[in-house]
Amino acid sequence: MNRRAFLSKPAPLAKPLTTALAQPAAPPGPGDPPGDDEIISRFANTSLPTAARSQAGLNPYTGPWGYTQAAHLLRRCLFGPTRTEITTAAGQTLTQVMNGLLTAPAAPAAPLNVSATDTSVPQGQTWTTQPFDQNFEGVRRSSLRAWWLGQLLDQSPTLVEKMTLFWHNHFVIELGDINDARYGYHYCALLRQHALGNIKQLTEDITVAPAMLRYLNGNQSTATAPNENYGRELLELFTVGKGPLIGPGNYTTYTEADVQAAAKVLTGWRDNATTIAGYYTASRHNTTTKQFSAAFQNATIGNLGDQEYKALINLIFAQQATAEFLCRKLYRWFVYYVIDATTEAQVIQPLAQLLITNNYNVAPVLRVLLSSEHFFDTVNMGCVIKSPLDFTVGTCRQLQMVFPTASNLVAQYGMWDYLNSVTNVQQQYLGDPPNVAGWAAYWQTPQYYEMWINAVTLPRRNQLTDLFISTNGYTRNSVNIKIRPVELVLTLPPATASDPNLLIAELAKLLLPIPLTANQLTYLNDTLLPGLPDFEWTVEWQEYLAAPNNTAKKTAVETKLRALLRAMMGLAEYHLS
């Protein structure tokens, strides 16, 4: 496949906001981009702002610390923080919360076989150590995706899962392309192992990982025919990035000659399908001296055999541009996609220097960024459009949906698999970014996160929340999942649960990152109590508490709560983080 198709005009389903979500587009006017066969929403970005969004820098945040600030931090660091996680964090100091977020839990157990199709191991045992068999590849890959989704759903309050996905979007492979779920599991484990660790070490390890060797054709690279795929992406997408263009294929950060030299360095590596590892074959390695351009200080790398790729990584990570490129990606992942001149000077450049000073250990950089005045600036709260994974997993976690346990593995994996299917139709499929550049919402200027919302994905999001809040929910393998609003409200303080306005305010704090207007709050009150006075809710709720087994009384409050939550999940603010 053409893994660089992202350089071409996007396919229709990858467009930013499309006509179905917008008013009819006005005819092009002076200064408008030229028309073509794509009709873009009139509200989509056509350029990025240049004025400084925030004057705040990386000084430690010393302002108010409470529910609002804790919720902002956890929304960016977890997939849908629960009310318990937020209130716990609000009761700690920012330093204590960051200590927890930067503590990696034990590695999870390997994915399991839950399919009768895979006869290589009994159900309930892992397939990851079994020989490859094309007959079982489909169900193993589904098991891997489901297991990975399960890690997001059952995450502990640490940054590991968010950073594992970050590295997946950075060091991209596509499970469908490598066609060996065992390789995919090895890749996932590698990302999780280094999620909060050393970026340089991760880059070394991923360079000779079997999944990457197969995905970017490193296993086909020989002394006489160096394959440039990985060398090019290593420079352009994984490390130094593109600087200003100075000639055909040449940038201030690297040139075509550097791509060719890197390709020669990387020759000789292959993947072993038995050991699930990369290995070096000296006879396939290019032993010439590799000459790099002025972008790399005209450095040369001689024949170092199986250690030569490490010399290349050392050379790349000696460049200031590598630290800057990585810090910009981290910033867009956790804060916002606009990096204006002020942010570049006051945030990116100091972070890059901090990354270099810490020998490319990422945890110190994350601590400073996520504890900074800049991160907690009001303009950086509620400004990110949720990814499909954030939206879907966050809905399940924040609204306390109950999933099957490990005692029913088939049902458990089945539900995780179902969530993968719904994020897939929202255009984010775990394990299969659309190309080697990752999901376009993280790099495609000037729309960035806007691209998550379009005529295909917005209805899919609404259909999902409507299904989950319905009385039927979703059933698979004789197990049902749905939002249970009465049980949710029972977890709130009694005084909050019995007061309609306090109840709405508490749910809004949990689900919405932006304070609602008086008109919105009135609308939600009318949704909960259509045409009724406030005390009606208090009476009905107290009557239910007095007789919780009375079906009529439970139905009365449950119907009202379903209408309220459906309305809240239908607000634009619900799509923000």
JSON list of N, CA and C in Angstrom, two decimals, residues 490-536:
[
{"chain": "A", "resi": 490, "resn": "LEU", "atom": "N", "xyz": [-27.37, 7.86, 42.49]},
{"chain": "A", "resi": 490, "resn": "LEU", "atom": "CA", "xyz": [-27.25, 7.36, 43.86]},
{"chain": "A", "resi": 490, "resn": "LEU", "atom": "C", "xyz": [-25.83, 7.50, 44.41]},
{"chain": "A", "resi": 491, "resn": "THR", "atom": "N", "xyz": [-24.85, 7.64, 43.54]},
{"chain": "A", "resi": 491, "resn": "THR", "atom": "CA", "xyz": [-23.47, 7.81, 44.01]},
{"chain": "A", "resi": 491, "resn": "THR", "atom": "C", "xyz": [-23.17, 9.25, 44.41]},
{"chain": "A", "resi": 492, "resn": "LEU", "atom": "N", "xyz": [-24.09, 10.17, 44.14]},
{"chain": "A", "resi": 492, "resn": "LEU", "atom": "CA", "xyz": [-23.89, 11.58, 44.48]},
{"chain": "A", "resi": 492, "resn": "LEU", "atom": "C", "xyz": [-24.31, 11.82, 45.93]},
{"chain": "A", "resi": 493, "resn": "PRO", "atom": "N", "xyz": [-23.83, 12.92, 46.54]},
{"chain": "A", "resi": 493, "resn": "PRO", "atom": "CA", "xyz": [-24.30, 13.26, 47.89]},
{"chain": "A", "resi": 493, "resn": "PRO", "atom": "C", "xyz": [-25.82, 13.38, 47.91]},
{"chain": "A", "resi": 494, "resn": "PRO", "atom": "N", "xyz": [-26.48, 12.90, 48.96]},
{"chain": "A", "resi": 494, "resn": "PRO", "atom": "CA", "xyz": [-27.94, 12.90, 49.01]},
{"chain": "A", "resi": 494, "resn": "PRO", "atom": "C", "xyz": [-28.57, 14.28, 48.76]},
{"chain": "A", "resi": 495, "resn": "ALA", "atom": "N", "xyz": [-27.97, 15.33, 49.32]},
{"chain": "A", "resi": 495, "resn": "ALA", "atom": "CA", "xyz": [-28.54, 16.66, 49.13]},
{"chain": "A", "resi": 495, "resn": "ALA", "atom": "C", "xyz": [-28.44, 17.11, 47.68]},
{"chain": "A", "resi": 496, "resn": "THR", "atom": "N", "xyz": [-27.40, 16.69, 47.01]},
{"chain": "A", "resi": 496, "resn": "THR", "atom": "CA", "xyz": [-27.23, 17.02, 45.58]},
{"chain": "A", "resi": 496, "resn": "THR", "atom": "C", "xyz": [-28.23, 16.25, 44.74]},
{"chain": "A", "resi": 497, "resn": "ALA", "atom": "N", "xyz": [-28.37, 14.97, 45.02]},
{"chain": "A", "resi": 497, "resn": "ALA", "atom": "CA", "xyz": [-29.26, 14.14, 44.22]},
{"chain": "A", "resi": 497, "resn": "ALA", "atom": "C", "xyz": [-30.71, 14.58, 44.31]},
{"chain": "A", "resi": 498, "resn": "SER", "atom": "N", "xyz": [-31.13, 15.13, 45.44]},
{"chain": "A", "resi": 498, "resn": "SER", "atom": "CA", "xyz": [-32.53, 15.47, 45.63]},
{"chain": "A", "resi": 498, "resn": "SER", "atom": "C", "xyz": [-32.88, 16.88, 45.19]},
{"chain": "A", "resi": 499, "resn": "ASP", "atom": "N", "xyz": [-31.89, 17.67, 44.83]},
{"chain": "A", "resi": 499, "resn": "ASP", "atom": "CA", "xyz": [-32.14, 19.06, 44.38]},
{"chain": "A", "resi": 499, "resn": "ASP", "atom": "C", "xyz": [-31.89, 19.11, 42.87]},
{"chain": "A", "resi": 500, "resn": "PRO", "atom": "N", "xyz": [-32.88, 19.44, 42.05]},
{"chain": "A", "resi": 500, "resn": "PRO", "atom": "CA", "xyz": [-32.69, 19.36, 40.59]},
{"chain": "A", "resi": 500, "resn": "PRO", "atom": "C", "xyz": [-31.58, 20.25, 40.08]},
{"chain": "A", "resi": 501, "resn": "ASN", "atom": "N", "xyz": [-31.44, 21.43, 40.64]},
{"chain": "A", "resi": 501, "resn": "ASN", "atom": "CA", "xyz": [-30.43, 22.35, 40.14]},
{"chain": "A", "resi": 501, "resn": "ASN", "atom": "C", "xyz": [-29.02, 21.95, 40.58]},
{"chain": "A", "resi": 502, "resn": "LEU", "atom": "N", "xyz": [-28.90, 21.47, 41.82]},
{"chain": "A", "resi": 502, "resn": "LEU", "atom": "CA", "xyz": [-27.61, 20.95, 42.26]},
{"chain": "A", "resi": 502, "resn": "LEU", "atom": "C", "xyz": [-27.24, 19.70, 41.48]},
{"chain": "A", "resi": 503, "resn": "LEU", "atom": "N", "xyz": [-28.22, 18.87, 41.19]},
{"chain": "A", "resi": 503, "resn": "LEU", "atom": "CA", "xyz": [-27.99, 17.66, 40.41]},
{"chain": "A", "resi": 503, "resn": "LEU", "atom": "C", "xyz": [-27.47, 17.99, 39.02]},
{"chain": "A", "resi": 504, "resn": "ILE", "atom": "N", "xyz": [-28.13, 18.92, 38.36]},
{"chain": "A", "resi": 504, "resn": "ILE", "atom": "CA", "xyz": [-27.71, 19.32, 37.01]},
{"chain": "A", "resi": 504, "resn": "ILE", "atom": "C", "xyz": [-26.31, 19.92, 37.05]},
{"chain": "A", "resi": 505, "resn": "ALA", "atom": "N", "xyz": [-26.04, 20.75, 38.04]},
{"chain": "A", "resi": 505, "resn": "ALA", "atom": "CA", "xyz": [-24.73, 21.39, 38.14]},
{"chain": "A", "resi": 505, "resn": "ALA", "atom": "C", "xyz": [-23.64, 20.34, 38.36]},
{"chain": "A", "resi": 506, "resn": "GLU", "atom": "N", "xyz": [-23.92, 19.32, 39.19]},
{"chain": "A", "resi": 506, "resn": "GLU", "atom": "CA", "xyz": [-22.92, 18.29, 39.48]},
{"chain": "A", "resi": 506, "resn": "GLU", "atom": "C", "xyz": [-22.63, 17.45, 38.25]},
{"chain": "A", "resi": 507, "resn": "LEU", "atom": "N", "xyz": [-23.66, 17.07, 37.52]},
{"chain": "A", "resi": 507, "resn": "LEU", "atom": "CA", "xyz": [-23.45, 16.29, 36.29]},
{"chain": "A", "resi": 507, "resn": "LEU", "atom": "C", "xyz": [-22.74, 17.13, 35.23]},
{"chain": "A", "resi": 508, "resn": "ALA", "atom": "N", "xyz": [-23.07, 18.41, 35.17]},
{"chain": "A", "resi": 508, "resn": "ALA", "atom": "CA", "xyz": [-22.41, 19.29, 34.21]},
{"chain": "A", "resi": 508, "resn": "ALA", "atom": "C", "xyz": [-20.92, 19.41, 34.52]},
{"chain": "A", "resi": 509, "resn": "LYS", "atom": "N", "xyz": [-20.56, 19.50, 35.79]},
{"chain": "A", "resi": 509, "resn": "LYS", "atom": "CA", "xyz": [-19.15, 19.57, 36.17]},
{"chain": "A", "resi": 509, "resn": "LYS", "atom": "C", "xyz": [-18.39, 18.33, 35.72]},
{"chain": "A", "resi": 510, "resn": "LEU", "atom": "N", "xyz": [-19.06, 17.20, 35.79]},
{"chain": "A", "resi": 510, "resn": "LEU", "atom": "CA", "xyz": [-18.42, 15.95, 35.40]},
{"chain": "A", "resi": 510, "resn": "LEU", "atom": "C", "xyz": [-18.28, 15.82, 33.89]},
{"chain": "A", "resi": 511, "resn": "LEU", "atom": "N", "xyz": [-19.36, 16.12, 33.18]},
{"chain": "A", "resi": 511, "resn": "LEU", "atom": "CA", "xyz": [-19.44, 15.79, 31.75]},
{"chain": "A", "resi": 511, "resn": "LEU", "atom": "C", "xyz": [-18.99, 16.90, 30.82]},
{"chain": "A", "resi": 512, "resn": "LEU", "atom": "N", "xyz": [-18.99, 18.14, 31.29]},
{"chain": "A", "resi": 512, "resn": "LEU", "atom": "CA", "xyz": [-18.77, 19.28, 30.40]},
{"chain": "A", "resi": 512, "resn": "LEU", "atom": "C", "xyz": [-17.61, 20.13, 30.90]},
{"chain": "A", "resi": 513, "resn": "PRO", "atom": "N", "xyz": [-16.63, 20.44, 30.06]},
{"chain": "A", "resi": 513, "resn": "PRO", "atom": "CA", "xyz": [-15.45, 21.17, 30.51]},
{"chain": "A", "resi": 513, "resn": "PRO", "atom": "C", "xyz": [-15.63, 22.68, 30.56]},
{"chain": "A", "resi": 514, "resn": "ILE", "atom": "N", "xyz": [-16.75, 23.16, 30.04]},
{"chain": "A", "resi": 514, "resn": "ILE", "atom": "CA", "xyz": [-17.01, 24.60, 29.97]},
{"chain": "A", "resi": 514, "resn": "ILE", "atom": "C", "xyz": [-18.26, 24.90, 30.79]},
{"chain": "A", "resi": 515, "resn": "PRO", "atom": "N", "xyz": [-18.24, 25.94, 31.64]},
{"chain": "A", "resi": 515, "resn": "PRO", "atom": "CA", "xyz": [-19.44, 26.29, 32.41]},
{"chain": "A", "resi": 515, "resn": "PRO", "atom": "C", "xyz": [-20.60, 26.63, 31.48]},
{"chain": "A", "resi": 516, "resn": "LEU", "atom": "N", "xyz": [-21.78, 26.15, 31.83]},
{"chain": "A", "resi": 516, "resn": "LEU", "atom": "CA", "xyz": [-22.95, 26.40, 31.01]},
{"chain": "A", "resi": 516, "resn": "LEU", "atom": "C", "xyz": [-23.54, 27.78, 31.31]},
{"chain": "A", "resi": 517, "resn": "THR", "atom": "N", "xyz": [-24.24, 28.33, 30.33]},
{"chain": "A", "resi": 517, "resn": "THR", "atom": "CA", "xyz": [-24.91, 29.61, 30.51]},
{"chain": "A", "resi": 517, "resn": "THR", "atom": "C", "xyz": [-26.20, 29.42, 31.30]},
{"chain": "A", "resi": 518, "resn": "ALA", "atom": "N", "xyz": [-26.75, 30.52, 31.77]},
{"chain": "A", "resi": 518, "resn": "ALA", "atom": "CA", "xyz": [-28.01, 30.45, 32.50]},
{"chain": "A", "resi": 518, "resn": "ALA", "atom": "C", "xyz": [-29.11, 29.86, 31.62]},
{"chain": "A", "resi": 519, "resn": "ASN", "atom": "N", "xyz": [-29.11, 30.22, 30.34]},
{"chain": "A", "resi": 519, "resn": "ASN", "atom": "CA", "xyz": [-30.13, 29.69, 29.43]},
{"chain": "A", "resi": 519, "resn": "ASN", "atom": "C", "xyz": [-29.98, 28.17, 29.25]},
{"chain": "A", "resi": 520, "resn": "GLN", "atom": "N", "xyz": [-28.74, 27.69, 29.17]},
{"chain": "A", "resi": 520, "resn": "GLN", "atom": "CA", "xyz": [-28.52, 26.25, 29.03]},
{"chain": "A", "resi": 520, "resn": "GLN", "atom": "C", "xyz": [-28.98, 25.51, 30.29]},
{"chain": "A", "resi": 521, "resn": "LEU", "atom": "N", "xyz": [-28.69, 26.06, 31.44]},
{"chain": "A", "resi": 521, "resn": "LEU", "atom": "CA", "xyz": [-29.11, 25.43, 32.69]},
{"chain": "A", "resi": 521, "resn": "LEU", "atom": "C", "xyz": [-30.63, 25.40, 32.80]},
{"chain": "A", "resi": 522, "resn": "THR", "atom": "N", "xyz": [-31.28, 26.48, 32.35]},
{"chain": "A", "resi": 522, "resn": "THR", "atom": "CA", "xyz": [-32.74, 26.51, 32.35]},
{"chain": "A", "resi": 522, "resn": "THR", "atom": "C", "xyz": [-33.30, 25.45, 31.41]},
{"chain": "A", "resi": 523, "resn": "TYR", "atom": "N", "xyz": [-32.67, 25.31, 30.26]},
{"chain": "A", "resi": 523, "resn": "TYR", "atom": "CA", "xyz": [-33.09, 24.29, 29.29]},
{"chain": "A", "resi": 523, "resn": "TYR", "atom": "C", "xyz": [-32.98, 22.90, 29.89]},
{"chain": "A", "resi": 524, "resn": "LEU", "atom": "N", "xyz": [-31.88, 22.63, 30.59]},
{"chain": "A", "resi": 524, "resn": "LEU", "atom": "CA", "xyz": [-31.69, 21.31, 31.20]},
{"chain": "A", "resi": 524, "resn": "LEU", "atom": "C", "xyz": [-32.68, 21.08, 32.33]},
{"chain": "A", "resi": 525, "resn": "ASN", "atom": "N", "xyz": [-32.99, 22.14, 33.08]},
{"chain": "A", "resi": 525, "resn": "ASN", "atom": "CA", "xyz": [-34.00, 22.01, 34.14]},
{"chain": "A", "resi": 525, "resn": "ASN", "atom": "C", "xyz": [-35.36, 21.69, 33.53]},
{"chain": "A", "resi": 526, "resn": "ASP", "atom": "N", "xyz": [-35.68, 22.34, 32.42]},
{"chain": "A", "resi": 526, "resn": "ASP", "atom": "CA", "xyz": [-36.96, 22.07, 31.75]},
{"chain": "A", "resi": 526, "resn": "ASP", "atom": "C", "xyz": [-36.99, 20.66, 31.16]},
{"chain": "A", "resi": 527, "resn": "THR", "atom": "N", "xyz": [-35.82, 20.16, 30.79]},
{"chain": "A", "resi": 527, "resn": "THR", "atom": "CA", "xyz": [-35.75, 18.79, 30.27]},
{"chain": "A", "resi": 527, "resn": "THR", "atom": "C", "xyz": [-36.00, 17.77, 31.39]},
{"chain": "A", "resi": 528, "resn": "LEU", "atom": "N", "xyz": [-35.41, 18.04, 32.53]},
{"chain": "A", "resi": 528, "resn": "LEU", "atom": "CA", "xyz": [-35.63, 17.14, 33.67]},
{"chain": "A", "resi": 528, "resn": "LEU", "atom": "C", "xyz": [-37.06, 17.25, 34.20]},
{"chain": "A", "resi": 529, "resn": "LEU", "atom": "N", "xyz": [-37.57, 18.47, 34.23]},
{"chain": "A", "resi": 529, "resn": "LEU", "atom": "CA", "xyz": [-38.90, 18.72, 34.81]},
{"chain": "A", "resi": 529, "resn": "LEU", "atom": "C", "xyz": [-39.75, 19.50, 33.81]},
{"chain": "A", "resi": 530, "resn": "PRO", "atom": "N", "xyz": [-40.20, 18.86, 32.76]},
{"chain": "A", "resi": 530, "resn": "PRO", "atom": "CA", "xyz": [-40.95, 19.59, 31.72]},
{"chain": "A", "resi": 530, "resn": "PRO", "atom": "C", "xyz": [-42.25, 20.18, 32.28]},
{"chain": "A", "resi": 531, "resn": "GLY", "atom": "N", "xyz": [-42.24, 21.50, 32.44]},
{"chain": "A", "resi": 531, "resn": "GLY", "atom": "CA", "xyz": [-43.44, 22.20, 32.90]},
{"chain": "A", "resi": 531, "resn": "GLY", "atom": "C", "xyz": [-43.75, 22.01, 34.37]},
{"chain": "A", "resi": 532, "resn": "LEU", "atom": "N", "xyz": [-42.80, 21.47, 35.15]},
{"chain": "A", "resi": 532, "resn": "LEU", "atom": "CA", "xyz": [-43.05, 21.19, 36.56]},
{"chain": "A", "resi": 532, "resn": "LEU", "atom": "C", "xyz": [-42.16, 22.06, 37.44]},
{"chain": "A", "resi": 533, "resn": "PRO", "atom": "N", "xyz": [-42.59, 22.37, 38.65]},
{"chain": "A", "resi": 533, "resn": "PRO", "atom": "CA", "xyz": [-41.76, 23.13, 39.58]},
{"chain": "A", "resi": 533, "resn": "PRO", "atom": "C", "xyz": [-40.62, 22.28, 40.12]},
{"chain": "A", "resi": 534, "resn": "ASP", "atom": "N", "xyz": [-39.59, 22.94, 40.64]},
{"chain": "A", "resi": 534, "resn": "ASP", "atom": "CA", "xyz": [-38.40, 22.22, 41.11]},
{"chain": "A", "resi": 534, "resn": "ASP", "atom": "C", "xyz": [-38.71, 21.19, 42.20]},
{"chain": "A", "resi": 535, "resn": "PHE", "atom": "N", "xyz": [-39.64, 21.53, 43.07]},
{"chain": "A", "resi": 535, "resn": "PHE", "atom": "CA", "xyz": [-39.88, 20.61, 44.19]},
{"chain": "A", "resi": 535, "resn": "PHE", "atom": "C", "xyz": [-40.43, 19.27, 43.73]},
{"chain": "A", "resi": 536, "resn": "GLU", "atom": "N", "xyz": [-40.96, 19.23, 42.50]},
{"chain": "A", "resi": 536, "resn": "GLU", "atom": "CA", "xyz": [-41.50, 17.97, 42.00]},
{"chain": "A", "resi": 536, "resn": "GLU", "atom": "C", "xyz": [-40.41, 16.90, 41.93]}
]
